[in-house]
mmCIF file of C-alpha atoms in Angstrom:
data_model
loop_
_atom_site.group_PDB
_atom_site.id
_atom_site.type_symbol
_atom_site.label_atom_id
_atom_site.label_comp_id
_atom_site.label_asym_id
_atom_site.label_seq_id
_atom_site.Cartn_x
_atom_site.Cartn_y
_atom_site.Cartn_z
ATOM 1 C CA MET D 1 -0.251 -0.114 -0.299
ATOM 2 C CA ILE D 2 1.313 3.519 -1.046
ATOM 3 C CA THR D 3 -0.827 6.193 0.850
ATOM 4 C CA LEU D 4 -0.336 10.313 -0.447
ATOM 5 C CA SER D 5 -1.018 13.355 1.539
ATOM 6 C CA PHE D 6 -1.439 17.222 1.184
ATOM 7 C CA GLY D 7 -3.318 18.773 3.487
ATOM 8 C CA ASP D 8 -7.162 17.101 3.922
ATOM 9 C CA VAL D 9 -6.630 15.203 0.817
ATOM 10 C CA SER D 10 -4.672 11.336 1.172
ATOM 11 C CA ALA D 11 -5.501 9.020 -1.670
ATOM 12 C CA VAL D 12 -4.119 4.805 -0.990
ATOM 13 C CA ILE D 13 -3.021 2.947 -4.088
ATOM 14 C CA ASP D 14 -2.807 -0.660 -3.714
ATOM 15 C CA ALA D 15 -0.209 -1.641 -6.184
ATOM 16 C CA GLU D 16 -1.002 -5.614 -5.536
ATOM 17 C CA HIS D 17 -4.696 -5.100 -6.604
ATOM 18 C CA GLY D 18 -4.208 -3.466 -9.733
ATOM 19 C CA ALA D 19 -2.989 -0.210 -9.057
ATOM 20 C CA ARG D 20 -6.680 1.485 -7.812
ATOM 21 C CA LEU D 21 -7.294 4.029 -5.479
ATOM 22 C CA SER D 22 -8.399 2.120 -2.814
ATOM 23 C CA SER D 23 -9.456 4.913 -0.532
ATOM 24 C CA VAL D 24 -9.936 8.964 -1.162
ATOM 25 C CA ARG D 25 -10.759 10.463 1.704
ATOM 26 C CA ILE D 26 -11.486 14.635 1.647
ATOM 27 C CA ASP D 27 -11.152 15.911 5.008
ATOM 28 C CA GLU D 28 -12.199 12.493 7.278
ATOM 29 C CA THR D 29 -14.675 11.658 4.924
ATOM 30 C CA GLU D 30 -13.845 8.239 2.216
ATOM 31 C CA LEU D 31 -15.230 8.687 -1.112
ATOM 32 C CA LEU D 32 -15.113 5.393 -2.346
ATOM 33 C CA VAL D 33 -16.108 1.131 -1.346
ATOM 34 C CA GLN D 34 -13.622 -0.229 0.600
ATOM 35 C CA ARG D 35 -12.602 -3.927 -0.656
ATOM 36 C CA THR D 36 -14.656 -6.777 0.914
ATOM 37 C CA ASN D 37 -14.217 -9.814 -1.045
ATOM 38 C CA ASP D 38 -11.707 -11.370 -3.558
ATOM 39 C CA ASP D 39 -14.062 -9.883 -6.900
ATOM 40 C CA SER D 40 -11.679 -7.114 -8.360
ATOM 41 C CA LEU D 41 -14.682 -5.256 -10.123
ATOM 42 C CA SER D 42 -16.117 -4.404 -7.358
ATOM 43 C CA TRP D 43 -14.512 -1.514 -4.703
ATOM 44 C CA GLY D 44 -11.836 1.514 -5.195
ATOM 45 C CA CYS D 45 -11.302 3.156 -8.283
ATOM 46 C CA TYR D 46 -9.507 1.488 -10.783
ATOM 47 C CA PRO D 47 -7.632 1.736 -13.821
ATOM 48 C CA MET D 48 -8.919 0.005 -17.529
ATOM 49 C CA ALA D 49 -6.846 -0.849 -20.595
ATOM 50 C CA PRO D 50 -6.447 -1.777 -22.730
ATOM 51 C CA TRP D 51 -9.850 -2.090 -23.034
ATOM 52 C CA ALA D 52 -12.511 0.285 -21.231
ATOM 53 C CA GLY D 53 -16.587 -1.642 -20.596
ATOM 54 C CA ARG D 54 -18.088 -4.485 -22.557
ATOM 55 C CA THR D 55 -16.558 -5.918 -25.466
ATOM 56 C CA ARG D 56 -19.382 -7.698 -27.174
ATOM 57 C CA TYR D 57 -18.462 -11.789 -26.576
ATOM 58 C CA GLY D 58 -15.471 -10.187 -25.882
ATOM 59 C CA ILE D 59 -14.720 -10.420 -29.634
ATOM 60 C CA PHE D 60 -12.436 -7.238 -31.392
ATOM 61 C CA GLU D 61 -11.193 -7.144 -34.921
ATOM 62 C CA TYR D 62 -8.046 -5.346 -35.751
ATOM 63 C CA GLN D 63 -6.266 -5.242 -39.136
ATOM 64 C CA GLY D 64 -8.562 -8.551 -40.765
ATOM 65 C CA SER D 65 -7.997 -10.390 -38.069
ATOM 66 C CA SER D 66 -10.348 -11.559 -35.166
ATOM 67 C CA VAL D 67 -9.227 -10.954 -31.640
ATOM 68 C CA GLN D 68 -10.595 -13.202 -28.918
ATOM 69 C CA LEU D 69 -10.526 -12.096 -25.541
ATOM 70 C CA PRO D 70 -11.252 -13.512 -21.853
ATOM 71 C CA ILE D 71 -14.561 -14.213 -20.849
ATOM 72 C CA ASN D 72 -14.763 -12.502 -17.277
ATOM 73 C CA PHE D 73 -18.787 -10.860 -17.322
ATOM 74 C CA PRO D 74 -20.260 -13.521 -19.244
ATOM 75 C CA PRO D 75 -20.920 -13.279 -22.433
ATOM 76 C CA HIS D 76 -18.705 -10.294 -22.807
ATOM 77 C CA ALA D 77 -15.213 -9.144 -21.913
ATOM 78 C CA ILE D 78 -15.162 -5.637 -19.473
ATOM 79 C CA HIS D 79 -12.961 -3.249 -17.894
ATOM 80 C CA GLY D 80 -9.640 -4.325 -19.529
ATOM 81 C CA LEU D 81 -6.744 -6.757 -17.919
ATOM 82 C CA VAL D 82 -4.586 -4.867 -15.673
ATOM 83 C CA HIS D 83 -7.315 -4.516 -12.864
ATOM 84 C CA ASP D 84 -6.425 -7.583 -11.507
ATOM 85 C CA ALA D 85 -3.103 -7.270 -12.023
ATOM 86 C CA ALA D 86 0.325 -6.706 -9.694
ATOM 87 C CA TRP D 87 1.971 -3.398 -11.046
ATOM 88 C CA GLN D 88 5.698 -2.649 -10.786
ATOM 89 C CA VAL D 89 5.353 0.756 -8.548
ATOM 90 C CA VAL D 90 8.022 2.854 -10.390
ATOM 91 C CA ASN D 91 8.237 5.086 -7.843
ATOM 92 C CA THR D 92 6.793 7.366 -4.812
ATOM 93 C CA SER D 93 7.076 10.778 -3.076
ATOM 94 C CA PRO D 94 4.411 11.976 -0.577
ATOM 95 C CA THR D 95 2.049 13.089 -2.500
ATOM 96 C CA SER D 96 2.757 11.276 -6.180
ATOM 97 C CA ALA D 97 3.082 7.530 -7.608
ATOM 98 C CA THR D 98 4.707 5.967 -10.722
ATOM 99 C CA LEU D 99 3.445 2.947 -11.491
ATOM 100 C CA ARG D 100 3.706 0.215 -14.599
ATOM 101 C CA VAL D 101 2.434 -3.084 -16.115
ATOM 102 C CA GLU D 102 2.898 -5.002 -18.686
ATOM 103 C CA LEU D 103 -0.310 -6.375 -20.985
ATOM 104 C CA ASP D 104 0.290 -9.948 -20.532
ATOM 105 C CA GLN D 105 -0.233 -12.690 -22.852
ATOM 106 C CA ARG D 106 -4.182 -12.205 -22.931
ATOM 107 C CA TRP D 107 -4.127 -9.147 -24.586
ATOM 108 C CA PRO D 108 -1.887 -9.985 -28.361
ATOM 109 C CA PHE D 109 -0.516 -7.328 -28.489
ATOM 110 C CA ALA D 110 2.702 -6.061 -26.834
ATOM 111 C CA GLY D 111 2.345 -2.587 -24.288
ATOM 112 C CA TRP D 112 2.583 -1.754 -21.328
ATOM 113 C CA VAL D 113 0.582 1.040 -19.216
ATOM 114 C CA GLU D 114 1.488 3.661 -16.942
ATOM 115 C CA HIS D 115 -0.623 4.868 -13.786
ATOM 116 C CA LEU D 116 0.468 8.606 -12.228
ATOM 117 C CA ILE D 117 -1.459 9.749 -9.225
ATOM 118 C CA SER D 118 -0.555 12.813 -7.595
ATOM 119 C CA VAL D 119 -2.456 14.421 -4.638
ATOM 120 C CA ASP D 120 -2.413 18.677 -3.271
ATOM 121 C CA SER D 121 -4.462 20.532 -1.025
ATOM 122 C CA THR D 122 -7.798 20.527 -2.960
ATOM 123 C CA SER D 123 -7.576 17.104 -5.188
ATOM 124 C CA VAL D 124 -6.583 13.605 -6.364
ATOM 125 C CA HIS D 125 -5.413 13.585 -9.949
ATOM 126 C CA LEU D 126 -5.047 10.841 -12.271
ATOM 127 C CA GLN D 127 -3.270 10.377 -15.115
ATOM 128 C CA LEU D 128 -3.400 6.800 -16.951
ATOM 129 C CA THR D 129 -1.573 5.610 -20.248
ATOM 130 C CA VAL D 130 -1.128 2.786 -22.155
ATOM 131 C CA HIS D 131 2.017 2.619 -24.411
ATOM 132 C CA ALA D 132 2.542 0.022 -27.522
ATOM 133 C CA THR D 133 6.496 -1.861 -27.152
ATOM 134 C CA ASP D 134 8.653 -0.264 -29.933
ATOM 135 C CA ARG D 135 9.735 -3.448 -32.189
ATOM 136 C CA SER D 136 12.901 -2.636 -33.964
ATOM 137 C CA ASP D 137 11.757 -5.465 -36.899
ATOM 138 C CA GLU D 138 8.389 -4.352 -37.338
ATOM 139 C CA THR D 139 5.572 -2.155 -37.116
ATOM 140 C CA ILE D 140 3.834 -1.783 -34.166
ATOM 141 C CA SER D 141 0.604 -0.346 -34.272
ATOM 142 C CA MET D 142 -2.631 -1.674 -31.542
ATOM 143 C CA PRO D 143 -5.907 -0.644 -30.661
ATOM 144 C CA ALA D 144 -6.393 0.766 -27.101
ATOM 145 C CA GLN D 145 -8.956 2.728 -25.070
ATOM 146 C CA VAL D 146 -8.347 3.986 -21.360
ATOM 147 C CA GLY D 147 -10.230 4.588 -18.489
ATOM 148 C CA TRP D 148 -11.521 5.130 -14.340
ATOM 149 C CA HIS D 149 -13.833 2.398 -12.642
ATOM 150 C CA PRO D 150 -14.612 4.138 -9.434
ATOM 151 C CA TRP D 151 -16.696 3.213 -6.295
ATOM 152 C CA PHE D 152 -18.003 6.253 -5.289
ATOM 153 C CA VAL D 153 -20.132 5.232 -1.838
ATOM 154 C CA ARG D 154 -23.601 6.680 -0.879
ATOM 155 C CA PRO D 155 -25.050 8.593 0.308
ATOM 156 C CA VAL D 156 -23.992 10.880 -2.228
ATOM 157 C CA GLN D 157 -26.189 12.186 -5.287
ATOM 158 C CA LEU D 158 -24.930 12.874 -8.585
ATOM 159 C CA GLU D 159 -25.612 16.723 -11.121
ATOM 160 C CA ALA D 160 -24.454 15.531 -14.927
ATOM 161 C CA ALA D 161 -26.077 16.840 -17.454
ATOM 162 C CA PHE D 162 -25.173 15.572 -21.276
ATOM 163 C CA LYS D 163 -26.239 15.882 -25.030
ATOM 164 C CA LYS D 164 -26.075 12.503 -26.032
ATOM 165 C CA MET D 165 -26.556 8.909 -24.243
ATOM 166 C CA TYR D 166 -26.130 5.680 -26.287
ATOM 167 C CA VAL D 167 -28.478 3.731 -26.369
ATOM 168 C CA ARG D 168 -27.600 -0.490 -25.061
ATOM 169 C CA ASP D 169 -29.052 -3.400 -26.777
ATOM 170 C CA SER D 170 -30.342 -6.807 -25.677
ATOM 171 C CA ASP D 171 -26.265 -7.683 -25.235
ATOM 172 C CA GLY D 172 -26.469 -4.428 -22.514
ATOM 173 C CA ILE D 173 -24.048 -2.776 -25.358
ATOM 174 C CA ALA D 174 -24.376 0.837 -26.201
ATOM 175 C CA GLY D 175 -25.082 1.159 -29.360
ATOM 176 C CA ALA D 176 -26.469 4.469 -31.672
ATOM 177 C CA GLN D 177 -26.782 8.009 -29.833
ATOM 178 C CA ARG D 178 -29.156 9.716 -29.449
ATOM 179 C CA ALA D 179 -29.906 13.788 -28.339
ATOM 180 C CA LEU D 180 -30.722 14.076 -24.718
ATOM 181 C CA GLN D 181 -32.857 16.691 -23.390
ATOM 182 C CA GLU D 182 -34.100 17.060 -20.048
ATOM 183 C CA PHE D 183 -33.257 13.916 -18.226
ATOM 184 C CA ASP D 184 -32.629 13.151 -14.217
ATOM 185 C CA LEU D 185 -30.162 11.010 -13.597
ATOM 186 C CA MET D 186 -30.672 9.898 -10.049
ATOM 187 C CA LYS D 187 -34.112 9.122 -10.651
ATOM 188 C CA SER D 188 -33.698 6.615 -13.470
ATOM 189 C CA PRO D 189 -31.509 3.390 -12.657
ATOM 190 C CA LEU D 190 -28.797 3.309 -15.087
ATOM 191 C CA ASP D 191 -25.455 1.664 -16.248
ATOM 192 C CA ASP D 192 -25.172 3.452 -19.265
ATOM 193 C CA CYS D 193 -23.056 5.431 -21.498
ATOM 194 C CA PHE D 194 -22.655 9.299 -22.092
ATOM 195 C CA SER D 195 -20.923 11.955 -24.388
ATOM 196 C CA ASP D 196 -21.111 16.033 -24.632
ATOM 197 C CA ALA D 197 -20.920 16.348 -21.461
ATOM 198 C CA VAL D 198 -22.187 20.267 -20.778
ATOM 199 C CA THR D 199 -20.268 20.503 -17.278
ATOM 200 C CA ALA D 200 -18.478 18.314 -15.352
ATOM 201 C CA PRO D 201 -20.099 16.006 -12.861
ATOM 202 C CA VAL D 202 -20.204 16.850 -9.137
ATOM 203 C CA LEU D 203 -21.131 14.693 -6.122
ATOM 204 C CA ASN D 204 -22.520 16.403 -3.475
ATOM 205 C CA PHE D 205 -22.400 13.629 -0.539
ATOM 206 C CA GLU D 206 -24.047 13.645 2.801
ATOM 207 C CA ASN D 207 -22.287 16.068 4.841
ATOM 208 C CA GLY D 208 -22.887 18.831 2.515
ATOM 209 C CA LEU D 209 -18.740 17.919 0.564
ATOM 210 C CA MET D 210 -19.031 18.655 -2.887
ATOM 211 C CA VAL D 211 -16.279 17.131 -5.684
ATOM 212 C CA ARG D 212 -16.193 17.705 -8.798
ATOM 213 C CA LEU D 213 -14.944 15.403 -11.836
ATOM 214 C CA GLU D 214 -13.240 16.132 -14.439
ATOM 215 C CA SER D 215 -11.611 14.011 -17.504
ATOM 216 C CA ASP D 216 -10.234 14.461 -20.549
ATOM 217 C CA CYS D 217 -11.744 12.137 -21.795
ATOM 218 C CA SER D 218 -14.708 11.437 -24.157
ATOM 219 C CA HIS D 219 -17.755 9.503 -22.640
ATOM 220 C CA TRP D 220 -18.965 8.622 -19.197
ATOM 221 C CA VAL D 221 -20.432 5.620 -18.011
ATOM 222 C CA ILE D 222 -22.955 5.942 -15.091
ATOM 223 C CA TYR D 223 -24.462 2.990 -13.045
ATOM 224 C CA ASN D 224 -26.349 3.985 -10.149
ATOM 225 C CA GLU D 225 -28.614 0.737 -9.942
ATOM 226 C CA PRO D 226 -26.359 -0.341 -6.209
ATOM 227 C CA SER D 227 -27.983 0.173 -2.797
ATOM 228 C CA HIS D 228 -24.563 1.487 -1.373
ATOM 229 C CA ALA D 229 -22.671 3.017 -4.108
ATOM 230 C CA ILE D 230 -22.878 4.795 -7.693
ATOM 231 C CA CYS D 231 -20.148 5.088 -10.349
ATOM 232 C CA VAL D 232 -19.808 7.711 -13.132
ATOM 233 C CA GLU D 233 -16.293 6.048 -15.041
ATOM 234 C CA PRO D 234 -14.630 8.665 -17.830
ATOM 235 C CA GLN D 235 -13.601 6.918 -20.232
ATOM 236 C CA SER D 236 -12.004 7.707 -23.622
ATOM 237 C CA GLY D 237 -13.969 5.947 -25.706
ATOM 238 C CA PRO D 238 -17.323 4.134 -25.474
ATOM 239 C CA PRO D 239 -18.199 0.883 -24.398
ATOM 240 C CA ASN D 240 -17.419 -1.426 -27.223
ATOM 241 C CA GLY D 241 -15.322 0.968 -28.264
ATOM 242 C CA LEU D 242 -12.620 -1.511 -29.550
ATOM 243 C CA ASN D 243 -14.688 -2.042 -32.201
ATOM 244 C CA SER D 244 -17.055 1.257 -32.864
ATOM 245 C CA GLU D 245 -14.613 3.734 -32.215
ATOM 246 C CA PRO D 246 -11.932 2.385 -31.972
ATOM 247 C CA LEU D 247 -8.057 4.642 -30.932
ATOM 248 C CA VAL D 248 -5.105 3.421 -32.778
ATOM 249 C CA ILE D 249 -1.404 4.123 -31.060
ATOM 250 C CA SER D 250 1.708 2.721 -31.583
ATOM 251 C CA PRO D 251 5.249 3.342 -29.244
ATOM 252 C CA ASN D 252 5.457 7.380 -30.537
ATOM 253 C CA HIS D 253 1.813 7.565 -30.860
ATOM 254 C CA PRO D 254 0.970 6.272 -26.608
ATOM 255 C CA LEU D 255 -2.977 6.752 -25.334
ATOM 256 C CA THR D 256 -3.026 9.466 -22.604
ATOM 257 C CA ARG D 257 -6.028 10.578 -19.961
ATOM 258 C CA TYR D 258 -6.677 12.070 -16.770
ATOM 259 C CA PHE D 259 -9.213 11.971 -14.032
ATOM 260 C CA ARG D 260 -9.189 14.375 -12.007
ATOM 261 C CA LEU D 261 -11.431 14.290 -8.233
ATOM 262 C CA THR D 262 -11.631 18.213 -6.765
ATOM 263 C CA ALA D 263 -12.836 19.533 -3.822
ATOM 264 C CA LEU D 264 -15.624 21.897 -3.977
ATOM 265 C CA GLY D 265 -16.243 23.023 -0.139
ATOM 266 C CA TYR D 266 -19.342 22.300 1.388
ATOM 267 C CA ARG D 267 -22.636 23.563 0.020
#
């Protein structure tokens, strides 16, 4: 475990369980669901790479070949391959840490992922980068997505507005987009993808603490069905994006995104 702190902001990193944030505390308020079992998908705030969300039936096409991913959420592959991995700690300081993990044999391309985490007096800042490994004997490229899956502990209310929503199909996969007018996110059960955020989402905790969620990711998945938690997940593309909206990286062109949690004070 690695603990970072600055003033009233602290974050605990669990390198052995996906380089995730196992705890984020702002002025003694715990924001994240704690670990209670061996399920790597259901606690803390973990990075998702080299894809985020569901990949339909664990299959995607790339450069004329079909790739089968391990099915970990039948019948789909979900949330990437690094949330259940032990990461190498590259360096640490009282306020920052850098961790790294190689993509293993479950991914048919050579690459690695870096997670940079830092804290300051008001924020926790996360940066995730997927790299394609350089090989002198051939040109290497691969599809990639990144994202984070935070489990925010209830009671909490979410303020968010988006211009577009993806409509889920019979497989539970985000499909066609539709424009949104007025939509109260907290009055509907959601496991859905949104894009074109009007403003950064804000969490309002029961004690009045407000936390703004900022990211340069283009998409957000909101999952509010559990009674104990709300997930507000920034992603560089929609679920099944390896098929529908693939991003291609190479050794000289990695994929990098950030996610920042900032305390705004109290209502």
